Tab-separated table of C-alpha atoms in Angstrom:
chain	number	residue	atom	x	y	z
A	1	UNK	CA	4.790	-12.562	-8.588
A	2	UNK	CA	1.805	-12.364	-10.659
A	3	UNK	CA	-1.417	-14.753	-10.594
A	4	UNK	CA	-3.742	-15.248	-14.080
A	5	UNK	CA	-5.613	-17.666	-14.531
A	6	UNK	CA	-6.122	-17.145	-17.908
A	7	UNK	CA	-2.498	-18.245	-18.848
A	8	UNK	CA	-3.488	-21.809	-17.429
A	9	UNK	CA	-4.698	-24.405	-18.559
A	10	UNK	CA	-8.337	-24.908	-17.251
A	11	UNK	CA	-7.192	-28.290	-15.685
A	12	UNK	CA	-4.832	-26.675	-13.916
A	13	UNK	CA	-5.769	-23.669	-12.412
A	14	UNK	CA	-7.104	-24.577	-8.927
A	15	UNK	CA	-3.999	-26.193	-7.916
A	16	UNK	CA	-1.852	-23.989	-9.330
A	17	UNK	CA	-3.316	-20.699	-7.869
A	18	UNK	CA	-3.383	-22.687	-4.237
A	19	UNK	CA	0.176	-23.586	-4.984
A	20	UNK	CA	1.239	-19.702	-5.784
A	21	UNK	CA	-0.605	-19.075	-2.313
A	22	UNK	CA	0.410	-21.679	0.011
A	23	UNK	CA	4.311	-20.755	-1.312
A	24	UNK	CA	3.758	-17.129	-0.872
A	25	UNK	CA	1.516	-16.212	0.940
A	26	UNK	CA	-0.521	-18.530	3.640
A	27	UNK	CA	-1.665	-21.990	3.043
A	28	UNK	CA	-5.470	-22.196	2.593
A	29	UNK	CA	-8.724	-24.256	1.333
A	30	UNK	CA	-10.111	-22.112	-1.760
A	31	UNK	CA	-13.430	-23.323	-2.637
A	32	UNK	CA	-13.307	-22.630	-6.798
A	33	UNK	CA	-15.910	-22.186	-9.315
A	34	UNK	CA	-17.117	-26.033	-10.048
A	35	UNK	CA	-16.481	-25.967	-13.534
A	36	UNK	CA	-12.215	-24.848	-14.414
A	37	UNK	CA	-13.179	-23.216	-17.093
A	38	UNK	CA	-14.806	-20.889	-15.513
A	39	UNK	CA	-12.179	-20.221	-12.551
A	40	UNK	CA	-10.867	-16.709	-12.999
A	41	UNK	CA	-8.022	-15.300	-10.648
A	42	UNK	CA	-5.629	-12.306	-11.168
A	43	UNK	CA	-3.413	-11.094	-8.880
A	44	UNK	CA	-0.066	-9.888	-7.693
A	45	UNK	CA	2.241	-10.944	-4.615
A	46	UNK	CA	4.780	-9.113	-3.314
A	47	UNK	CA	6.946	-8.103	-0.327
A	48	UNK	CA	7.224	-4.521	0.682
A	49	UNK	CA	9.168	-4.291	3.645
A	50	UNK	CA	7.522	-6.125	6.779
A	51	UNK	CA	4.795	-6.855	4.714
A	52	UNK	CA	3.447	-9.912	2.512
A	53	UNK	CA	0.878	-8.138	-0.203
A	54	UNK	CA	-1.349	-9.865	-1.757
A	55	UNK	CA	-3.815	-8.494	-4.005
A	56	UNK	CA	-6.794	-10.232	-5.770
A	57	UNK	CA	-9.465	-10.530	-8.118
A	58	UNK	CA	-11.239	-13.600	-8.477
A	59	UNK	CA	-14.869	-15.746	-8.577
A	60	UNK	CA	-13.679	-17.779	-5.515
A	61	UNK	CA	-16.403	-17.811	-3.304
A	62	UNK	CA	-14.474	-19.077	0.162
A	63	UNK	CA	-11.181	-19.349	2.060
A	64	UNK	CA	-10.906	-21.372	4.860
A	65	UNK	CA	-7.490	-21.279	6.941
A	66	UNK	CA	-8.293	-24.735	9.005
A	67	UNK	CA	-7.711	-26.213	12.029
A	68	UNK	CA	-4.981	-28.081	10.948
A	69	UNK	CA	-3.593	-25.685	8.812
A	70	UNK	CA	-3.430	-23.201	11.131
A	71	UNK	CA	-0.471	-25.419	13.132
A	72	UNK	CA	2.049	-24.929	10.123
A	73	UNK	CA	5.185	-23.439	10.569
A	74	UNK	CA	4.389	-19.820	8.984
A	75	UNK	CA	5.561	-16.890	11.300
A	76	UNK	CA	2.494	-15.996	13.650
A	77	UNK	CA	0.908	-13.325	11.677
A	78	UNK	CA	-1.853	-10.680	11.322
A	79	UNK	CA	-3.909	-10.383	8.094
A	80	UNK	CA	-6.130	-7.408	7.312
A	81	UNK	CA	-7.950	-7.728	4.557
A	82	UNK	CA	-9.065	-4.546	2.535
A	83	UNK	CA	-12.264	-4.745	0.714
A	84	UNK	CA	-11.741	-2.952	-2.774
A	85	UNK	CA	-15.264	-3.573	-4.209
A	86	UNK	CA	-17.975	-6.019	-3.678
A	87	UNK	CA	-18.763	-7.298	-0.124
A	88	UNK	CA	-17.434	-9.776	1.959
A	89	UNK	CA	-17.388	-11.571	5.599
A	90	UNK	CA	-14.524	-12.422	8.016
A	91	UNK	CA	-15.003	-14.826	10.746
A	92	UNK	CA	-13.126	-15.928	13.261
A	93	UNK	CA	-13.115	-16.227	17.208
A	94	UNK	CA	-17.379	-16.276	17.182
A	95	UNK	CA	-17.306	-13.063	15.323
A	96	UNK	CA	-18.380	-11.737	11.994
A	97	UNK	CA	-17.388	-8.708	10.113
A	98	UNK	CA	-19.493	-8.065	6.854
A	99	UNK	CA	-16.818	-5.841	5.262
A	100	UNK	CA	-18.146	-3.189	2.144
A	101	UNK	CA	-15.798	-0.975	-0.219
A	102	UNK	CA	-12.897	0.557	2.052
A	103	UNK	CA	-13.591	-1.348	4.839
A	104	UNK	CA	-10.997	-3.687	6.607
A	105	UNK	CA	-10.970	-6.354	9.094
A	106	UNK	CA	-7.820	-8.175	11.197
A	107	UNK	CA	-7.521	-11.903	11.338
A	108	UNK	CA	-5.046	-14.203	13.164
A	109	UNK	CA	-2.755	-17.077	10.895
A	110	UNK	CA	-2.252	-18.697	14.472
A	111	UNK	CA	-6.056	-20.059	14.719
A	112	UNK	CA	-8.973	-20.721	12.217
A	113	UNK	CA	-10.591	-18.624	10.031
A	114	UNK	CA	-12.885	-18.266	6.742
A	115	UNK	CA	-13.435	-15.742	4.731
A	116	UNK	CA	-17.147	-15.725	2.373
A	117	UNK	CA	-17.413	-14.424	-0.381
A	118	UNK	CA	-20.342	-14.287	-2.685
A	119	UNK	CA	-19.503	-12.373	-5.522
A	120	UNK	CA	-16.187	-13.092	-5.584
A	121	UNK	CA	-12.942	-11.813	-4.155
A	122	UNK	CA	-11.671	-8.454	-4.779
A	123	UNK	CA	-9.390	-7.333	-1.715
A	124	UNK	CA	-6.104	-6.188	-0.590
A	125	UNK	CA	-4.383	-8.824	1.824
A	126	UNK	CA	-1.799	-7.491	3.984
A	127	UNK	CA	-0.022	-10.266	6.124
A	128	UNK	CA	1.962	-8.617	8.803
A	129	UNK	CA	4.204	-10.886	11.383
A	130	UNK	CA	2.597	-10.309	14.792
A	131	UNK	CA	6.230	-9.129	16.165
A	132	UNK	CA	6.460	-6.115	14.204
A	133	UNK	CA	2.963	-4.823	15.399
A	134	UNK	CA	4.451	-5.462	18.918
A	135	UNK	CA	0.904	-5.674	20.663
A	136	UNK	CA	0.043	-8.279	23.405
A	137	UNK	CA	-1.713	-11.551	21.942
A	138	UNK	CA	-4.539	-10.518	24.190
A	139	UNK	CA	-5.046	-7.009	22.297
A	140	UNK	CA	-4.757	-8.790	19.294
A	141	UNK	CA	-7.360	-11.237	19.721
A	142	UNK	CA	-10.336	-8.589	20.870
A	143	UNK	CA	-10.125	-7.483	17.290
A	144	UNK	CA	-10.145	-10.286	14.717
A	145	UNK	CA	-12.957	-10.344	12.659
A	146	UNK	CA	-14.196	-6.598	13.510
A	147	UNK	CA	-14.956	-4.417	11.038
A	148	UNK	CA	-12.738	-1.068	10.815
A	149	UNK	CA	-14.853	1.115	9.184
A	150	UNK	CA	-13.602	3.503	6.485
A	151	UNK	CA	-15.596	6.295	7.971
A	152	UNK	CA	-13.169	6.067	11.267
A	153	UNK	CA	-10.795	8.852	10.144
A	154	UNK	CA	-8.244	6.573	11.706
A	155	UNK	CA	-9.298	3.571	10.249
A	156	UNK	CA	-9.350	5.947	6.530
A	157	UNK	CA	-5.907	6.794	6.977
A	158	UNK	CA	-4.247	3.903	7.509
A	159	UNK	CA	-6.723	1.806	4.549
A	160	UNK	CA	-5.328	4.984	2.377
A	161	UNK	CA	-1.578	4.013	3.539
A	162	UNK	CA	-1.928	0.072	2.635
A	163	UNK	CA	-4.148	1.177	-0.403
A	164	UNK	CA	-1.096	2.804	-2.242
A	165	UNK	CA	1.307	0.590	-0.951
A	166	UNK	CA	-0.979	-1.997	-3.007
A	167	UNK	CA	-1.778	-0.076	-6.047
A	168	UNK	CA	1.874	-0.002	-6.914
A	169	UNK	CA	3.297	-3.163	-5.714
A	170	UNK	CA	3.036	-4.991	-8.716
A	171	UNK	CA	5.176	-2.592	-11.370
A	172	UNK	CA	6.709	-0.044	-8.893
A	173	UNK	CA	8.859	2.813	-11.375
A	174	UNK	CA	12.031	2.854	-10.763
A	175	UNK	CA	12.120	6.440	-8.524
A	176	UNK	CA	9.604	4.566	-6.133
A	177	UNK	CA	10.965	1.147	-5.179
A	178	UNK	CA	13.093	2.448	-2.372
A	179	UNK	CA	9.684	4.336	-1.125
A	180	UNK	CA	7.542	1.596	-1.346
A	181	UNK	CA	9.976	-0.697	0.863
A	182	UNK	CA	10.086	2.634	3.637
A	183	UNK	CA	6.260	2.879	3.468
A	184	UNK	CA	5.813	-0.781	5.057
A	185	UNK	CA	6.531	0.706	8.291
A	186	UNK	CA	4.157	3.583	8.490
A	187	UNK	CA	1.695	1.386	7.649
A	188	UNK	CA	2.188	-0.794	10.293
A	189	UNK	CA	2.440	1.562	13.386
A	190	UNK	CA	-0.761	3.232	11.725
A	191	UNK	CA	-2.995	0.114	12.170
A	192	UNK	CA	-1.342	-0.517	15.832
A	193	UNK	CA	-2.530	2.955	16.352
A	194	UNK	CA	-6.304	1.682	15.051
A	195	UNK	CA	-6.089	-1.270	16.898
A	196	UNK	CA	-5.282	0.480	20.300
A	197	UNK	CA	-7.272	3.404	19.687
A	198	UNK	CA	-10.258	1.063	18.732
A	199	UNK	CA	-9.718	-0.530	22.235
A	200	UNK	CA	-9.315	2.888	24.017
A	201	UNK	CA	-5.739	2.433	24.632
A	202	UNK	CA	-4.733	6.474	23.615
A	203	UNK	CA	-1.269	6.142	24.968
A	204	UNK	CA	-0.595	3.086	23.012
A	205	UNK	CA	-1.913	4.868	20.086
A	206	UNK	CA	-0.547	7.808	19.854
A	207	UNK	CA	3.046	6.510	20.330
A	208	UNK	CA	3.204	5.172	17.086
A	209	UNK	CA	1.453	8.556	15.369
A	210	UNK	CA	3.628	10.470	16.770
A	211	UNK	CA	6.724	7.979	15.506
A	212	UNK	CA	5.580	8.051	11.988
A	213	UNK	CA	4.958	11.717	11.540
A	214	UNK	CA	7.462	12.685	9.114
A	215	UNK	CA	6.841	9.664	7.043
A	216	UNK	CA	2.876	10.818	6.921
A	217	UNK	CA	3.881	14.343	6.078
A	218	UNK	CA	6.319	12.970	3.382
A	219	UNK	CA	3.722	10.623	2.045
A	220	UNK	CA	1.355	12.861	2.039
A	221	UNK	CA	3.616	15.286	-0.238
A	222	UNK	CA	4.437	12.442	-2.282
A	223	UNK	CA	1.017	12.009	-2.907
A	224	UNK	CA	0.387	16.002	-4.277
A	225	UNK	CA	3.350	16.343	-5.833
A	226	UNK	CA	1.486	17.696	-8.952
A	227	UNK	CA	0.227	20.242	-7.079
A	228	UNK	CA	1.057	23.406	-7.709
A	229	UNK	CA	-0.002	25.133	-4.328
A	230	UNK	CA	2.165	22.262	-2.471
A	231	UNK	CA	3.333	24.178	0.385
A	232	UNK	CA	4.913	24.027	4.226
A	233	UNK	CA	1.544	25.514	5.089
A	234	UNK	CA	-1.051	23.180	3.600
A	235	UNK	CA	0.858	20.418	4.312
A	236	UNK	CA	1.218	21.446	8.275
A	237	UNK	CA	-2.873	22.374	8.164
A	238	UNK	CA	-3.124	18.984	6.641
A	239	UNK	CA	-1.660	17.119	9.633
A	240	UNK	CA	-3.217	19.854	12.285
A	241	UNK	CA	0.698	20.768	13.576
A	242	UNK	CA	2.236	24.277	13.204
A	243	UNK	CA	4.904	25.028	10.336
A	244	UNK	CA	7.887	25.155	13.271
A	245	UNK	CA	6.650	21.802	13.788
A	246	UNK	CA	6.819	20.629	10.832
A	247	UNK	CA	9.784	21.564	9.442
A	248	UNK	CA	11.649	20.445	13.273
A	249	UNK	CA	9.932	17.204	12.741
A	250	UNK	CA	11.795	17.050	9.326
A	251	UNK	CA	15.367	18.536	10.638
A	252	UNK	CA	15.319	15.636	12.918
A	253	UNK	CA	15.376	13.445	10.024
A	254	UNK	CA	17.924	15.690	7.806
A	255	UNK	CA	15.310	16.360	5.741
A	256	UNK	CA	14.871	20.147	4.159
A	257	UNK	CA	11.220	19.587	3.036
A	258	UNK	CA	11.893	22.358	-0.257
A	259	UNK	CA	14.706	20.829	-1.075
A	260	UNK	CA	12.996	16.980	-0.734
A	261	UNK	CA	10.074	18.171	-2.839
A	262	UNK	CA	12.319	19.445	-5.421
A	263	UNK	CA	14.114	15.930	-5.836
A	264	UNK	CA	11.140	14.078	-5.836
A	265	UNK	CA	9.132	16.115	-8.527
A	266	UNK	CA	12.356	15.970	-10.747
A	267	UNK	CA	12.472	12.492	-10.361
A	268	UNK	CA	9.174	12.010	-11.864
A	269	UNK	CA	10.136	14.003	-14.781
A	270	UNK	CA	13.088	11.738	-15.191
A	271	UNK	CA	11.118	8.805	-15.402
A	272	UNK	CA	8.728	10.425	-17.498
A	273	UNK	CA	11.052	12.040	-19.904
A	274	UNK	CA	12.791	8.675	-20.530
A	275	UNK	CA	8.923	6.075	-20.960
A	276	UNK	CA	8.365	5.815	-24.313
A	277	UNK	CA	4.667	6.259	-23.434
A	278	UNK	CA	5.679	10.200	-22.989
A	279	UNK	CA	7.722	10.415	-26.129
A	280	UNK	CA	5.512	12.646	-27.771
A	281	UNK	CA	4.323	15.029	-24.876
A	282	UNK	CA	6.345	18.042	-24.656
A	283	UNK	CA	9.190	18.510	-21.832
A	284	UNK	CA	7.036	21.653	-20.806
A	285	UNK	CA	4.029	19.535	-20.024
A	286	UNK	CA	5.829	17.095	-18.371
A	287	UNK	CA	7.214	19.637	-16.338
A	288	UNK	CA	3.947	21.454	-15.403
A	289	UNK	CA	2.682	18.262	-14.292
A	290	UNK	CA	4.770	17.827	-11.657
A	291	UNK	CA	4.726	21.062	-10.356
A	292	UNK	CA	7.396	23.366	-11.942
A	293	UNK	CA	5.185	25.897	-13.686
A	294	UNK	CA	8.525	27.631	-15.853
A	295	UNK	CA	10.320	25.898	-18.654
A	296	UNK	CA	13.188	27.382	-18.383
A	297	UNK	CA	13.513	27.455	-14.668
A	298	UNK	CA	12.995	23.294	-14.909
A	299	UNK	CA	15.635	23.120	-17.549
A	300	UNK	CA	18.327	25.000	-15.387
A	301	UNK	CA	17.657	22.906	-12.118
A	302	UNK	CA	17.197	19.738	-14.462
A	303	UNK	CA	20.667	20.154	-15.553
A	304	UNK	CA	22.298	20.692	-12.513
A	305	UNK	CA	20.729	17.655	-10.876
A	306	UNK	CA	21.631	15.310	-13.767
A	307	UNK	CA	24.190	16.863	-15.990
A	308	UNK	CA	21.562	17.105	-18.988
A	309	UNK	CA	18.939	19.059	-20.244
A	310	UNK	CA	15.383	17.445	-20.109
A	311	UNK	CA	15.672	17.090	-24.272
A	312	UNK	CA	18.964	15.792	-24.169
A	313	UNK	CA	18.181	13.243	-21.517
A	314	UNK	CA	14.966	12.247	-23.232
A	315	UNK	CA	17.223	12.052	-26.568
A	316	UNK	CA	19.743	9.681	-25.132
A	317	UNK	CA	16.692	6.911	-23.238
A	318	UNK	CA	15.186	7.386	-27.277
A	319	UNK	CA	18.299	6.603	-28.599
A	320	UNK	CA	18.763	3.308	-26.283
A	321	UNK	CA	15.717	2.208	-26.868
């Protein structure tokens, strides 16, 4: 679902943006701009496996989850809020977390909270049902409104997990839906590994590292597919494991990481073979991009992955079009 203001009429806006998030996401107060004219919200809402995502850009200056809406019938559920740009503060349980660029901070849907901000809003919301994080209510609530720094490495990897999850929620390509629903999870049983390690728990933290390796070292390959020195080694130095490691840690999954890489880099030349954004860029540069350095090589395993050649495939998506 997407959220502009700028398709409604001024008159309209503040309850229709409250009724896109009370439907979707969590019912709130939003304090608007005074005047509707100048109330300005874009934003996209989505549902990528486990998780609600909700991400934002507006001049709102305050959210208030009250009392009385806190006893609704909405799953019990964890927020974290990742700040993008601009500043902002979290409160609830008598604490405060000022939160800058990169920063995050949990709250709880089961209890009141408010979230300030001055500027305006420009965050990531991630609403996560308190079952599938599978922590004690009492772990839980030592961490609402606490600032998880981006310069935790932790804390960095798991904002960089929810980051991408939220940068392509809104018009996923086709090659990446089925990714984008699998990377839900990871992200999850990274921030129960912040929120235990953060409380000194190690055991219950690195359970769920541990779990989620392979889907770290795949997203992490994922990530550099474009990369032309993409290899077993740089990806095990990456993740501070061994290459017999690695590639176990993959067998246990059926997963042959060359042969993974392969599929996924051809997939992206699929997809950008067949955009007519990439009509005019030649099949060789396409190919270079995503990591196959020889033409003809690409054209040969293009071939016997889809039945065409790279120009014939691009040929036929032209000719549909």
């Amino acid at each position: 679902m997407m959220i502009d203001s700028a398709a409604m009429a001024p008159a309209e806006r503040a309850e229709a943006i409250c009724e896109a998030i009370w439907d979707s996401v969590v019912r709130v107060e939003i304090t608007h701009q005074p005047d509707p004219r100048l109330i300005r919200t874009v934003g996209a809402i989505s549902t990528v496996g486990p998780l609600k995502v909700c991400s934002v850009r507006a001049n709102a200056t305050t959210i208030r989850r009250t009392r009385s809406l806190a006893r609704d019938d909405l799953e019990p559920s964890v927020f974290v809020g990742l700040q993008v740009t601009g500043s902002s503060m979290v409160v609830q349980d008598g604490r405060e977390a000022v939160l800058e660029p990169g920063d995050m901070a949990l709250y709880d849907t089961t209890r009141p909270y408010t979230l300030l901000n001055r500027d305006g809003i420009h965050q990531h919301f991630f609403r996560i049902p308190r079952a599938e994080l599978a922590l004690p209510s009492a772990t839980l609530d030592r961490v609402t409104a606490v600032r998880l720094s981006r310069r935790d490495p932790l804390a960095g990897l798991t904002a960089t997990c929810l980051r991408r999850i939220a940068r392509h929620q809104a018009r996923p390509a086709p090659s990446t839906v089925h990714s984008m629903d699998a990377a839900g999870r990871p992200g999850i049983e990274l921030l129960r590994a912040l929120v235990t390690s953060r409380l000194g728990d190690r055991r219950s933290a690195s359970e769920p590292l541990h779990d989620t390796l392979h889907l770290r070292i795949l997203d992490y390959a994922r990530t550099h597919l474009g990369d032309h020195d993409l290899t077993a080694a740089r990806i095990a130095a990456h993740h501070h494991i061994s290459r017999r490691c690695l590639y176990n840690t993959l067998s246990r999954k059926g997963i042959c990481l060359g042969d993974w890489i392969r599929a996924q880099r051809l997939e992206r030349c699929r997809d950008e073979l067949a955009a007519p954004a990439e009509r005019h860029r030649p099949v060789s540069a396409i190919a270079w991009r995503w990591g196959f350095p020889n033409a003809a090589h690409f054209s040969r395993t293009f071939k016997h992955a889809y039945g065409l050649t790279p120009s014939e495939w691009r040929a036929l998506h032209a000719a549909a079009r």
